[in-house]
PDB file of C-alpha atoms (C1' of nucleotides) in Angstrom:
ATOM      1  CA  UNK A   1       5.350  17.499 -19.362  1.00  0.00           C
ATOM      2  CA  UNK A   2       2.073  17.768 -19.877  1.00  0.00           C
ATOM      3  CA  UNK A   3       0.729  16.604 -22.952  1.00  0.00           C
ATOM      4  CA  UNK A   4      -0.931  13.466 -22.979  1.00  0.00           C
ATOM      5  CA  UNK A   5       0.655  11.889 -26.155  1.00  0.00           C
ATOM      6  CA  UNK A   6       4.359  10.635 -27.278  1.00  0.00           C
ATOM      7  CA  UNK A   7       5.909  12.449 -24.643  1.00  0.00           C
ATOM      8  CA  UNK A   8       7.444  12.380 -21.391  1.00  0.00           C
ATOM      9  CA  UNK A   9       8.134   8.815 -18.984  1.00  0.00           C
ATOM     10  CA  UNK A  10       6.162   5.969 -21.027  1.00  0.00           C
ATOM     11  CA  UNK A  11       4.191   4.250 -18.637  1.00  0.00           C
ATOM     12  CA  UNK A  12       5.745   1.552 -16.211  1.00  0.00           C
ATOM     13  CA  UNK A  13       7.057   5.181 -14.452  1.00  0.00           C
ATOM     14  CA  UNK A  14       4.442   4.905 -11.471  1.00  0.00           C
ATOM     15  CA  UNK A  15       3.034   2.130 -12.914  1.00  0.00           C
ATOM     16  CA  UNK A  16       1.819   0.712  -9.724  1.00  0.00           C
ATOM     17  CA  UNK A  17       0.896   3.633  -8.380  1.00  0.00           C
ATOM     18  CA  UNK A  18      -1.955   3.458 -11.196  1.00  0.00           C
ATOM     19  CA  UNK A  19      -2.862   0.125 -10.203  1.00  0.00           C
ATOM     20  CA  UNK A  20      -3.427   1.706  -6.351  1.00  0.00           C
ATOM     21  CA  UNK A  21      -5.458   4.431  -8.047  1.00  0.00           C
ATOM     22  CA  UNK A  22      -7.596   1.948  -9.697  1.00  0.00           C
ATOM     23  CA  UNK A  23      -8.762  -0.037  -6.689  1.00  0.00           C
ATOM     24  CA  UNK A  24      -9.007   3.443  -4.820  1.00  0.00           C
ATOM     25  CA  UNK A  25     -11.189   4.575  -7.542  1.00  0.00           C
ATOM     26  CA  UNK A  26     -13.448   1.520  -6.928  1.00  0.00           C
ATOM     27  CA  UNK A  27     -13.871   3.156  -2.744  1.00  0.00           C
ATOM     28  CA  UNK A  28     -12.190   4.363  -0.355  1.00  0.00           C
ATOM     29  CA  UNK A  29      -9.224   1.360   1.007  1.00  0.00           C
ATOM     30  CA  UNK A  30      -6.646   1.652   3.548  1.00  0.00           C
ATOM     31  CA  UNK A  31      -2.892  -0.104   3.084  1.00  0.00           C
ATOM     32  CA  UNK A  32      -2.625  -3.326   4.037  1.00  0.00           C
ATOM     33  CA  UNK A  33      -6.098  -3.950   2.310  1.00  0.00           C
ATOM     34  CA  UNK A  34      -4.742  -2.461  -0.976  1.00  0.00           C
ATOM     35  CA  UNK A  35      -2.246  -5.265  -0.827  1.00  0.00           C
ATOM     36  CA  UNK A  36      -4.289  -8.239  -0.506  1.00  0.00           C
ATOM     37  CA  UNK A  37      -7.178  -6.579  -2.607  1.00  0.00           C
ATOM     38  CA  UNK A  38      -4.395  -6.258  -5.163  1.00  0.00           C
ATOM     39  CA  UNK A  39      -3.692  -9.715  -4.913  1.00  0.00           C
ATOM     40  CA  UNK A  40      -6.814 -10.882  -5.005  1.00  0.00           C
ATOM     41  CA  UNK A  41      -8.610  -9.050  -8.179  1.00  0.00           C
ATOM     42  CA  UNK A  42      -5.670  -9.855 -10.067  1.00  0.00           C
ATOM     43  CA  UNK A  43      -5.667 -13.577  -8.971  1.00  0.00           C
ATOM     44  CA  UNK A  44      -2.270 -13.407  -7.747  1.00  0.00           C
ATOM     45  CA  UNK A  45      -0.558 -12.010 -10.697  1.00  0.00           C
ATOM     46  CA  UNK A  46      -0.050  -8.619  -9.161  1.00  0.00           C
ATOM     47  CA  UNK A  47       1.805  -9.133  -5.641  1.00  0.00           C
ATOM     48  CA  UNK A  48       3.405  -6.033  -4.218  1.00  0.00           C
ATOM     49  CA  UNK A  49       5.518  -6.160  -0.978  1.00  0.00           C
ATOM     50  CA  UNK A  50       4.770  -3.663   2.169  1.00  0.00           C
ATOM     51  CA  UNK A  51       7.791  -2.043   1.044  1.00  0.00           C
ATOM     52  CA  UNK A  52       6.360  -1.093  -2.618  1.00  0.00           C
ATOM     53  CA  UNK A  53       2.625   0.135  -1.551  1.00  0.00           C
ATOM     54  CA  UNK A  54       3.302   2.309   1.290  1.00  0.00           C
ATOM     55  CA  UNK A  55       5.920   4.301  -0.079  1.00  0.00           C
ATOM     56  CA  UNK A  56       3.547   4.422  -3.207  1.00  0.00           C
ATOM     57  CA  UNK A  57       0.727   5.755  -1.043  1.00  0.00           C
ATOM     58  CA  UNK A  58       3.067   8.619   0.850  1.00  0.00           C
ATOM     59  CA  UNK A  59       3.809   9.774  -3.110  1.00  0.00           C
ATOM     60  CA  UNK A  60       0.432   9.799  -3.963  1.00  0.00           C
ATOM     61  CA  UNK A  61      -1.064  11.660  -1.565  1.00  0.00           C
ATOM     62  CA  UNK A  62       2.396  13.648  -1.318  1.00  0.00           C
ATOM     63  CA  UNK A  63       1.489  14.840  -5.282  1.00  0.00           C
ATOM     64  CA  UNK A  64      -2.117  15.351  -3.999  1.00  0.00           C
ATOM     65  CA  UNK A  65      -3.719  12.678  -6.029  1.00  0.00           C
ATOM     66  CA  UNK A  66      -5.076  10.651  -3.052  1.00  0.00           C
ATOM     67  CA  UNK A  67      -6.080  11.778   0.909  1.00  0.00           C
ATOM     68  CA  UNK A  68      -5.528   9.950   3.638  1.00  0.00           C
ATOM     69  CA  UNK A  69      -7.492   9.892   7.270  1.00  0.00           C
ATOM     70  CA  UNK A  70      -6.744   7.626  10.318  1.00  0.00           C
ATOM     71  CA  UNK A  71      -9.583   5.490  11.544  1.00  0.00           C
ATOM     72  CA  UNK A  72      -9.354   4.028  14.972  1.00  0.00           C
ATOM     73  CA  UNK A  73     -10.596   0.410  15.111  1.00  0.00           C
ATOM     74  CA  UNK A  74     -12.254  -1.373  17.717  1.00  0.00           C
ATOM     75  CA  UNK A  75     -10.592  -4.262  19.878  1.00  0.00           C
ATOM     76  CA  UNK A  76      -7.369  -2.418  20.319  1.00  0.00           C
ATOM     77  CA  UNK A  77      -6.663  -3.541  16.568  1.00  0.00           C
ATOM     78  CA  UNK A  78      -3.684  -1.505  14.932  1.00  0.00           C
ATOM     79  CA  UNK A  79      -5.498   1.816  13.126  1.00  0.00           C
ATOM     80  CA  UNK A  80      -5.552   2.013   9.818  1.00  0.00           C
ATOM     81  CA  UNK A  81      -5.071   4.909   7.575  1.00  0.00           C
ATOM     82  CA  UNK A  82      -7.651   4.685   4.983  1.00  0.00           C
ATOM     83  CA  UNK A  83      -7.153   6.863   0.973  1.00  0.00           C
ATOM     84  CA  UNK A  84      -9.693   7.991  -1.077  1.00  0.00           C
ATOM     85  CA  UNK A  85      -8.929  10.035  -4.397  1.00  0.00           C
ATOM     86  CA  UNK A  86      -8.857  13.107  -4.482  1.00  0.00           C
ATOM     87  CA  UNK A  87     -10.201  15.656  -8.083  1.00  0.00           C
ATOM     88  CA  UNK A  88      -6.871  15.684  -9.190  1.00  0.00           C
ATOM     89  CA  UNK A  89      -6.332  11.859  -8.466  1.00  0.00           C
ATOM     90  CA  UNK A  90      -9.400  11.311 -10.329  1.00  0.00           C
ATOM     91  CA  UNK A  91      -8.265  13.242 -13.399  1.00  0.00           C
ATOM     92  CA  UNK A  92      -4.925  11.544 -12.987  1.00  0.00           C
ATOM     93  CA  UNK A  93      -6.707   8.154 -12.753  1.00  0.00           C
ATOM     94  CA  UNK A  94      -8.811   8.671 -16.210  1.00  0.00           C
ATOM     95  CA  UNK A  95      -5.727  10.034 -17.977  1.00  0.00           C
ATOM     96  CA  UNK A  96      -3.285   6.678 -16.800  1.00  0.00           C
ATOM     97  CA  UNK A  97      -6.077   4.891 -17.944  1.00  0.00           C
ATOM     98  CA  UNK A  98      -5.896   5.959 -21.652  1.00  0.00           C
ATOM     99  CA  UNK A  99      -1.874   6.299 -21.238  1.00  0.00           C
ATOM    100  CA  UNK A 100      -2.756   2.292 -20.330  1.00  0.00           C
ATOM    101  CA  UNK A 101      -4.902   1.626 -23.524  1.00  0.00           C
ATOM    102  CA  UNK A 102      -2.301   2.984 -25.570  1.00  0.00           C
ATOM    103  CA  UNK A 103       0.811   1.514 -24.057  1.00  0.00           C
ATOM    104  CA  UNK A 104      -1.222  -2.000 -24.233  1.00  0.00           C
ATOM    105  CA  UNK A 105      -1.924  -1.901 -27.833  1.00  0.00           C
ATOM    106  CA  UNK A 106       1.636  -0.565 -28.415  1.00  0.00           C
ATOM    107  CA  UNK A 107       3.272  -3.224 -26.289  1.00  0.00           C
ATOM    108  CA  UNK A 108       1.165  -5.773 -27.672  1.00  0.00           C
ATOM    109  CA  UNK A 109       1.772  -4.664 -31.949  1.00  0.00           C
ATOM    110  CA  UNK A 110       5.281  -5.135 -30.972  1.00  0.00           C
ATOM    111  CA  UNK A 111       5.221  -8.312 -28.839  1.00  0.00           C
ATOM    112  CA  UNK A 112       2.696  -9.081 -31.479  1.00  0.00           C
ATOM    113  CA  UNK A 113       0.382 -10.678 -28.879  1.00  0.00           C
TER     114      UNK A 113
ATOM    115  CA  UNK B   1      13.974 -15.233 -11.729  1.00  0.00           C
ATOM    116  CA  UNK B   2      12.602 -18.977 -12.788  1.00  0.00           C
ATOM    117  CA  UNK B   3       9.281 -19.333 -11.531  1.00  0.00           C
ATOM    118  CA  UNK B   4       6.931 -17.888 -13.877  1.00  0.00           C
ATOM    119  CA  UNK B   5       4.230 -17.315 -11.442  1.00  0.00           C
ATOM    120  CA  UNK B   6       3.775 -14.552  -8.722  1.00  0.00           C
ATOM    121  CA  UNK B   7       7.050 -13.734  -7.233  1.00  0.00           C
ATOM    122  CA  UNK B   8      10.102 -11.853  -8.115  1.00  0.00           C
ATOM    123  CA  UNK B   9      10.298  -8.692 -10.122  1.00  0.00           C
ATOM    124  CA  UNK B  10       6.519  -7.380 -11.865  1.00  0.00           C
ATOM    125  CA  UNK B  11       6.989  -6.400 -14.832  1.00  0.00           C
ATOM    126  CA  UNK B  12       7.229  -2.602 -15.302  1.00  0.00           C
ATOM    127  CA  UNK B  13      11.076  -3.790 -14.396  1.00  0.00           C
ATOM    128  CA  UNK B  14      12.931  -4.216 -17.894  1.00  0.00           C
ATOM    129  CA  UNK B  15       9.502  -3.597 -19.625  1.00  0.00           C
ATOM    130  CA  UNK B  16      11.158  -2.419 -22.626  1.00  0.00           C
ATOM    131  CA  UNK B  17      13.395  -4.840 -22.917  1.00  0.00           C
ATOM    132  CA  UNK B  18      11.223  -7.257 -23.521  1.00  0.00           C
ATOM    133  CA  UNK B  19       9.693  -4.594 -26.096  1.00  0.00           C
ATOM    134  CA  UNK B  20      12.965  -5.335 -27.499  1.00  0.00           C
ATOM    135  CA  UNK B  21      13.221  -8.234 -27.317  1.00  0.00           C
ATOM    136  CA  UNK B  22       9.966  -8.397 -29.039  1.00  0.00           C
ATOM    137  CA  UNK B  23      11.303  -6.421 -31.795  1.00  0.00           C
ATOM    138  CA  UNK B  24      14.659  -8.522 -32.107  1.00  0.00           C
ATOM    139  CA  UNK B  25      12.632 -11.478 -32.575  1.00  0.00           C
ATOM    140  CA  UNK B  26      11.357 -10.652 -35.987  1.00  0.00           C
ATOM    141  CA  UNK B  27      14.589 -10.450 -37.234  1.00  0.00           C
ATOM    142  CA  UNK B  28      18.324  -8.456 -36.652  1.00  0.00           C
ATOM    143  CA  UNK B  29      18.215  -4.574 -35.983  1.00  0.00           C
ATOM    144  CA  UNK B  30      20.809  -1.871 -35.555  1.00  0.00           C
ATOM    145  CA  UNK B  31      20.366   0.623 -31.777  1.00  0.00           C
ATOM    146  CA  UNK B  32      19.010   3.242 -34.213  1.00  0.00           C
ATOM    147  CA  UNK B  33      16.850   1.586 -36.185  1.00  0.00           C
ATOM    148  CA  UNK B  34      14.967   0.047 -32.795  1.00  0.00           C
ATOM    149  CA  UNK B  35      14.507   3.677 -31.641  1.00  0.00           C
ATOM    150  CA  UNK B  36      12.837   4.312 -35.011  1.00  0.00           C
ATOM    151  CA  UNK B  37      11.144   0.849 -35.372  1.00  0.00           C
ATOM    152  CA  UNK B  38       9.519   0.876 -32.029  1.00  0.00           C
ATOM    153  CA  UNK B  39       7.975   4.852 -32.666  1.00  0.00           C
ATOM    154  CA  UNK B  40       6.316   3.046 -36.023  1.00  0.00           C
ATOM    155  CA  UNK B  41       5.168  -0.009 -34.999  1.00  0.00           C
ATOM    156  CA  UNK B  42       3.693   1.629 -31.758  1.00  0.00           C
ATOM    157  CA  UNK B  43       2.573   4.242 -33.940  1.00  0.00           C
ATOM    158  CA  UNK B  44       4.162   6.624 -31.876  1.00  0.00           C
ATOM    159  CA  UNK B  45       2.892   5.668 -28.925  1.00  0.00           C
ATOM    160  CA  UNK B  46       6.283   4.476 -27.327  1.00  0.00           C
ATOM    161  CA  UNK B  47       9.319   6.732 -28.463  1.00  0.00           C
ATOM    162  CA  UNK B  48      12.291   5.728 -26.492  1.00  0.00           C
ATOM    163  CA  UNK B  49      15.384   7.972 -26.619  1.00  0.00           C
ATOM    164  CA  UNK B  50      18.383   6.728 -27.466  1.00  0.00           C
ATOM    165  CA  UNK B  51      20.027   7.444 -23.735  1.00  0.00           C
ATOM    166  CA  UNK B  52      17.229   4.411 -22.965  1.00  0.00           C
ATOM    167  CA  UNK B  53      17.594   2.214 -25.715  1.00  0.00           C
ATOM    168  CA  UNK B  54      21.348   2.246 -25.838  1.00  0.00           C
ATOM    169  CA  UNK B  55      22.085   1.377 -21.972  1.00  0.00           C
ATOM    170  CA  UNK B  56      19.415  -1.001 -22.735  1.00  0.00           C
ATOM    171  CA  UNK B  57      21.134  -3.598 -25.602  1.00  0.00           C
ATOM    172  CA  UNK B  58      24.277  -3.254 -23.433  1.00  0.00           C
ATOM    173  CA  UNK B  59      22.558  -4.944 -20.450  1.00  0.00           C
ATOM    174  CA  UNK B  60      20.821  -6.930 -22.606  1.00  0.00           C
ATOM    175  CA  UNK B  61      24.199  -8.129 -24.530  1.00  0.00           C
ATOM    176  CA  UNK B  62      25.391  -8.577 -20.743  1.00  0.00           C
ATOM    177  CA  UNK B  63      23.261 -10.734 -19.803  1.00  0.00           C
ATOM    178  CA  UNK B  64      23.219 -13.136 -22.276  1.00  0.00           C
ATOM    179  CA  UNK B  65      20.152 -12.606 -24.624  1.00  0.00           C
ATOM    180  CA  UNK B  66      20.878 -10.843 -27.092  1.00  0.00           C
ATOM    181  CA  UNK B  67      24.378 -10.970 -28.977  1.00  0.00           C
ATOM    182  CA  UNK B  68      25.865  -8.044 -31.225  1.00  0.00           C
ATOM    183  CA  UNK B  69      28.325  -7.590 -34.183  1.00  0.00           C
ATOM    184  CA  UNK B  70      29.441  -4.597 -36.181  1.00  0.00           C
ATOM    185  CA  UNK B  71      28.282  -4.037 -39.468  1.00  0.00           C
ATOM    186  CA  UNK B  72      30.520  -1.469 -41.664  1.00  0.00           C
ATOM    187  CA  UNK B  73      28.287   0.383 -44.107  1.00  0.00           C
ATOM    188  CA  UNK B  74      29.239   1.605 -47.314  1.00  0.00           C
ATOM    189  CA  UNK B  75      29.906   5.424 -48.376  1.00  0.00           C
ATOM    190  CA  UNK B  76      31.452   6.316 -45.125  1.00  0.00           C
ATOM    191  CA  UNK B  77      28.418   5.818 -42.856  1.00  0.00           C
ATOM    192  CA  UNK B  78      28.511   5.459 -39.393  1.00  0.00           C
ATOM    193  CA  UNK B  79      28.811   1.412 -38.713  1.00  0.00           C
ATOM    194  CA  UNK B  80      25.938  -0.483 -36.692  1.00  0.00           C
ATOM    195  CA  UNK B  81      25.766  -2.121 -34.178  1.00  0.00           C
ATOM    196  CA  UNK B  82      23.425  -5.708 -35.401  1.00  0.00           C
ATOM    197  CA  UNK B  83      21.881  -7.299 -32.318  1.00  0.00           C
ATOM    198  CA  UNK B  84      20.113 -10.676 -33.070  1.00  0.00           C
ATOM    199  CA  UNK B  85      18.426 -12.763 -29.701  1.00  0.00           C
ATOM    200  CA  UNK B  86      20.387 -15.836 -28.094  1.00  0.00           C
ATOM    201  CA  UNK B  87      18.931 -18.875 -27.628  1.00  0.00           C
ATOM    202  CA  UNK B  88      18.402 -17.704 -23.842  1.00  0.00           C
ATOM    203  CA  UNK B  89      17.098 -14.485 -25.171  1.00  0.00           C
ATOM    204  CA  UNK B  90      14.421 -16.328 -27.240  1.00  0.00           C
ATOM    205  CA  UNK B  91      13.320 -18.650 -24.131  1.00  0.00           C
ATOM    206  CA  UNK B  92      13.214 -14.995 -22.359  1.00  0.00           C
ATOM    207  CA  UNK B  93      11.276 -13.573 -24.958  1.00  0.00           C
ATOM    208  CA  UNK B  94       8.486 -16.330 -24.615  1.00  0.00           C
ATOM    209  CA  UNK B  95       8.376 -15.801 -20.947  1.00  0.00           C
ATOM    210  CA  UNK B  96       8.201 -12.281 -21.076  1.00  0.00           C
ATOM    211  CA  UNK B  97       5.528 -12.841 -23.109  1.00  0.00           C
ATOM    212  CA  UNK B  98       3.322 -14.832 -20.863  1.00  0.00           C
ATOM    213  CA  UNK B  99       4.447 -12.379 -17.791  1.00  0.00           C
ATOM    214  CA  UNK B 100       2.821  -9.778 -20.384  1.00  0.00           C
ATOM    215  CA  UNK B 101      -0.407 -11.917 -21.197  1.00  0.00           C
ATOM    216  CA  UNK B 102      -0.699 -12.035 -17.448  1.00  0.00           C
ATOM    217  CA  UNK B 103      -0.104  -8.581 -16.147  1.00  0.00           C
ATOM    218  CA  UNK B 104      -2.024  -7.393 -18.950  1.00  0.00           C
ATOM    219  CA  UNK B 105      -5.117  -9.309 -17.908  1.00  0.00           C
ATOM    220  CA  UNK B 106      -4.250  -8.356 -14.218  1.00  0.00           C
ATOM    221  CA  UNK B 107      -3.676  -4.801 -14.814  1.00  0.00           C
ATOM    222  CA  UNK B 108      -7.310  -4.729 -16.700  1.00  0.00           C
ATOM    223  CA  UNK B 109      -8.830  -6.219 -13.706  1.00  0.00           C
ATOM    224  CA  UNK B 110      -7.694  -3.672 -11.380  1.00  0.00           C
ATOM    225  CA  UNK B 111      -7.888  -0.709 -13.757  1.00  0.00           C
ATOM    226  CA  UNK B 112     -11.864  -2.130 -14.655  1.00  0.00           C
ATOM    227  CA  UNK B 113     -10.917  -1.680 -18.880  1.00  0.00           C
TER     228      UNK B 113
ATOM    229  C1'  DC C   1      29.233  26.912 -44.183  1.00  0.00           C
ATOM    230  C1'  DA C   2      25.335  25.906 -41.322  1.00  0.00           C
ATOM    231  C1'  DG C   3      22.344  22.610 -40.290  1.00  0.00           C
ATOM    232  C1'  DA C   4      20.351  18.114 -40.562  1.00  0.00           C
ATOM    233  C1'  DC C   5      20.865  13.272 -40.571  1.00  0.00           C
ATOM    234  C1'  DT C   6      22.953   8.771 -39.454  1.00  0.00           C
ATOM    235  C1'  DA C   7      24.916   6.130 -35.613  1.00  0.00           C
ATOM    236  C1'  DC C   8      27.095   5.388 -31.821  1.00  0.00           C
ATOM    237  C1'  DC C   9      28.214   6.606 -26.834  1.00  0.00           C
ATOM    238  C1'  DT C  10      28.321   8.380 -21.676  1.00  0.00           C
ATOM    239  C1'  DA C  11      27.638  10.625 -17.012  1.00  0.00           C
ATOM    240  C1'  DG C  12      24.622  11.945 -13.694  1.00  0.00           C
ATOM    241  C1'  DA C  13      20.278  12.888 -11.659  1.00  0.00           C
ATOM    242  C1'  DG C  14      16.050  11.276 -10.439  1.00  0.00           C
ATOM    243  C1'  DT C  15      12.651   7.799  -9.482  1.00  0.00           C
ATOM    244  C1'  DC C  16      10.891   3.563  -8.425  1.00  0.00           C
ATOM    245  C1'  DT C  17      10.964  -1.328  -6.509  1.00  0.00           C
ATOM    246  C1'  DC C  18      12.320  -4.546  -3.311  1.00  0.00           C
ATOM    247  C1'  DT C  19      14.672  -6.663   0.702  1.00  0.00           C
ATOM    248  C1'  DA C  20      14.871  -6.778   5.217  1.00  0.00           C
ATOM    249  C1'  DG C  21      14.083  -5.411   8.738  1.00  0.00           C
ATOM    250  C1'  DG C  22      11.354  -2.773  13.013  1.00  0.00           C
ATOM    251  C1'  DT C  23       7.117  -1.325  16.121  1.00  0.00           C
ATOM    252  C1'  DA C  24       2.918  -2.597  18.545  1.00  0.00           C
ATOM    253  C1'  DC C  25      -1.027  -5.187  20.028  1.00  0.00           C
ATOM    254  C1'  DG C  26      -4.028  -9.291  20.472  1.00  0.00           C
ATOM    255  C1'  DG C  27      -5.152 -14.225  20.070  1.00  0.00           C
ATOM    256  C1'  DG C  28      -4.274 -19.251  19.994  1.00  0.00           C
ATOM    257  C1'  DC C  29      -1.614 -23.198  21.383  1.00  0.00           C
ATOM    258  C1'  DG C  30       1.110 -26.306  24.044  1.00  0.00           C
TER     259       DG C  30
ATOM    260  C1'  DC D   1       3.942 -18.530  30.182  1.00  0.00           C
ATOM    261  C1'  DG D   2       6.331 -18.353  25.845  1.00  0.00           C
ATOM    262  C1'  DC D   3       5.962 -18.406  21.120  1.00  0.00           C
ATOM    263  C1'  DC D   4       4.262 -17.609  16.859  1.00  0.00           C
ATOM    264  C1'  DC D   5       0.788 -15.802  13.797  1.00  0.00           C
ATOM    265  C1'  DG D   6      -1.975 -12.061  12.148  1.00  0.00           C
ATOM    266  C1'  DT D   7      -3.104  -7.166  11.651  1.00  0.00           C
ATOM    267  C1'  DA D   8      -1.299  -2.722  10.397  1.00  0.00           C
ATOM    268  C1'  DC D   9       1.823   0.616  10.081  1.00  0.00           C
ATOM    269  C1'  DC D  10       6.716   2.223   9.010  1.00  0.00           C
ATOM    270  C1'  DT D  11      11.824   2.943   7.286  1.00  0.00           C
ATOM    271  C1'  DA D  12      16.644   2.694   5.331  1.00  0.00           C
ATOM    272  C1'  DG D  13      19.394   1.234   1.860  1.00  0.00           C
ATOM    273  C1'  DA D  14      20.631  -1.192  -2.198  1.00  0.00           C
ATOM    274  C1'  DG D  15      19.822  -1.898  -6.799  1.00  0.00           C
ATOM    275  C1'  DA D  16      17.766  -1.090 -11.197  1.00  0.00           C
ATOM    276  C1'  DC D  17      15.952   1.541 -14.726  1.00  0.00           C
ATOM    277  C1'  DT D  18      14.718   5.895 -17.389  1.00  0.00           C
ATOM    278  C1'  DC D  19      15.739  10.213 -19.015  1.00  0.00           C
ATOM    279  C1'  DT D  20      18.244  14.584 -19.907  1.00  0.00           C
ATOM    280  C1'  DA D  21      21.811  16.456 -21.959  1.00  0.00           C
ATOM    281  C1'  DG D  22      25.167  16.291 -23.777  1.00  0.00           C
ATOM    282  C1'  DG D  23      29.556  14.416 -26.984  1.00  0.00           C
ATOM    283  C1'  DT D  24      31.921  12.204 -31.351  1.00  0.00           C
ATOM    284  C1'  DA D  25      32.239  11.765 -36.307  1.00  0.00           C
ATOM    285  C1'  DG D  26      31.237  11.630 -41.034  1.00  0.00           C
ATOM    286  C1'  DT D  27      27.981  12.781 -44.990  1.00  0.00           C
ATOM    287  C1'  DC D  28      24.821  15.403 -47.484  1.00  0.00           C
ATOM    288  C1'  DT D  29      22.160  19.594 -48.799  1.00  0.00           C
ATOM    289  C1'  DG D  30      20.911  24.318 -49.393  1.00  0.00           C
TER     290       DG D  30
END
DNA sequence: CAGACTACCTAGAGTCTCTAGGTACGGGCG
DNA sequence: CGCCCGTACCTAGAGACTCTAGGTAGTCTG
């Protein structure tokens, strides 16, 4: 699998973990952020459960598209482990994004929306 | 799932079945002529196999929204399998649609297209 | 006769999402 | 003080879906 087109899982495979690349691509984000930064730039539409993003974030940066460093935080507040994208997560990024354009236009010709 | 608005299930789960049912709401189709249908009206940018679209009308029959009967075809072709929507599966349709309207805007948001 | 095409089907592996918790610390409130 | 809320991380397990890789069966074509 490696051809960009027709082939291979269509899209909603590690659909989410686009979405997470997207915000990461805006800067760098830790976790719990990407949840409620998810939330909130989608105006509530997008809501993802604990139990959905960090598993999502331990594949990502398992398949090397995203790097991860702890950062102590002042006050005795829990750390936080914050991403960043890595080369490859950027390449990955800019190729879900056109595998996005095309499923939208598909989905929408045949929802006809 | 009743409340259209942010909880439950996001999309991405039973995506193409509501591609489906998209299709299904135009008018009857046959398993094989979906596979086909949705490759051409995507233009080949979604090209389920039939080990997805199959298991697919089955839960789809299942659960109420769409309903099937068996066509026989003359000169000794294989029969088909006709699925036309429910009433439920129409009402599902429309929702799916607006779920779509939604997570499409959403997704755009996030993904900055 | 081999191969392609129509049409259906299944089992099993793999992957993802979600529920439902758990850990740990600090702050506010009664 | 006890309790709950908020931050921030984590996991196990169930359930759902997709895909691969077949199989069946008849027809048609070279």
């Amino acid at each position: 699998m490696s051809e960009p087109q027709t082939a291979g899982p269509q899209l909603s495979r590690g659909e989410f973990g686009l979405l997470i690349l997207g915000l990461l691509g805006r800067r760098e984000m830790y976790g719990y952020e990407i949840v409620a930064e998810l939330r909130r730039s989608s105006e509530g539409a997008i809501d993802l459960p604990e139990g959905t993003v960090y598993p999502a974030l331990r594949r990502l940066e398992r398949d090397g598209l995203i790097g991860g460093h702890w950062v102590e935080v002042a006050g005795g507040a829990p750390r936080r482990r914050y991403y960043r994208l890595t080369t490859q997560g950027e390449k990955a990024l800019a190729l879900g994004r056109e595998d996005w354009l095309r499923f939208k236009s598909a989905a929408d010709a045949v929802l006809g929306s």
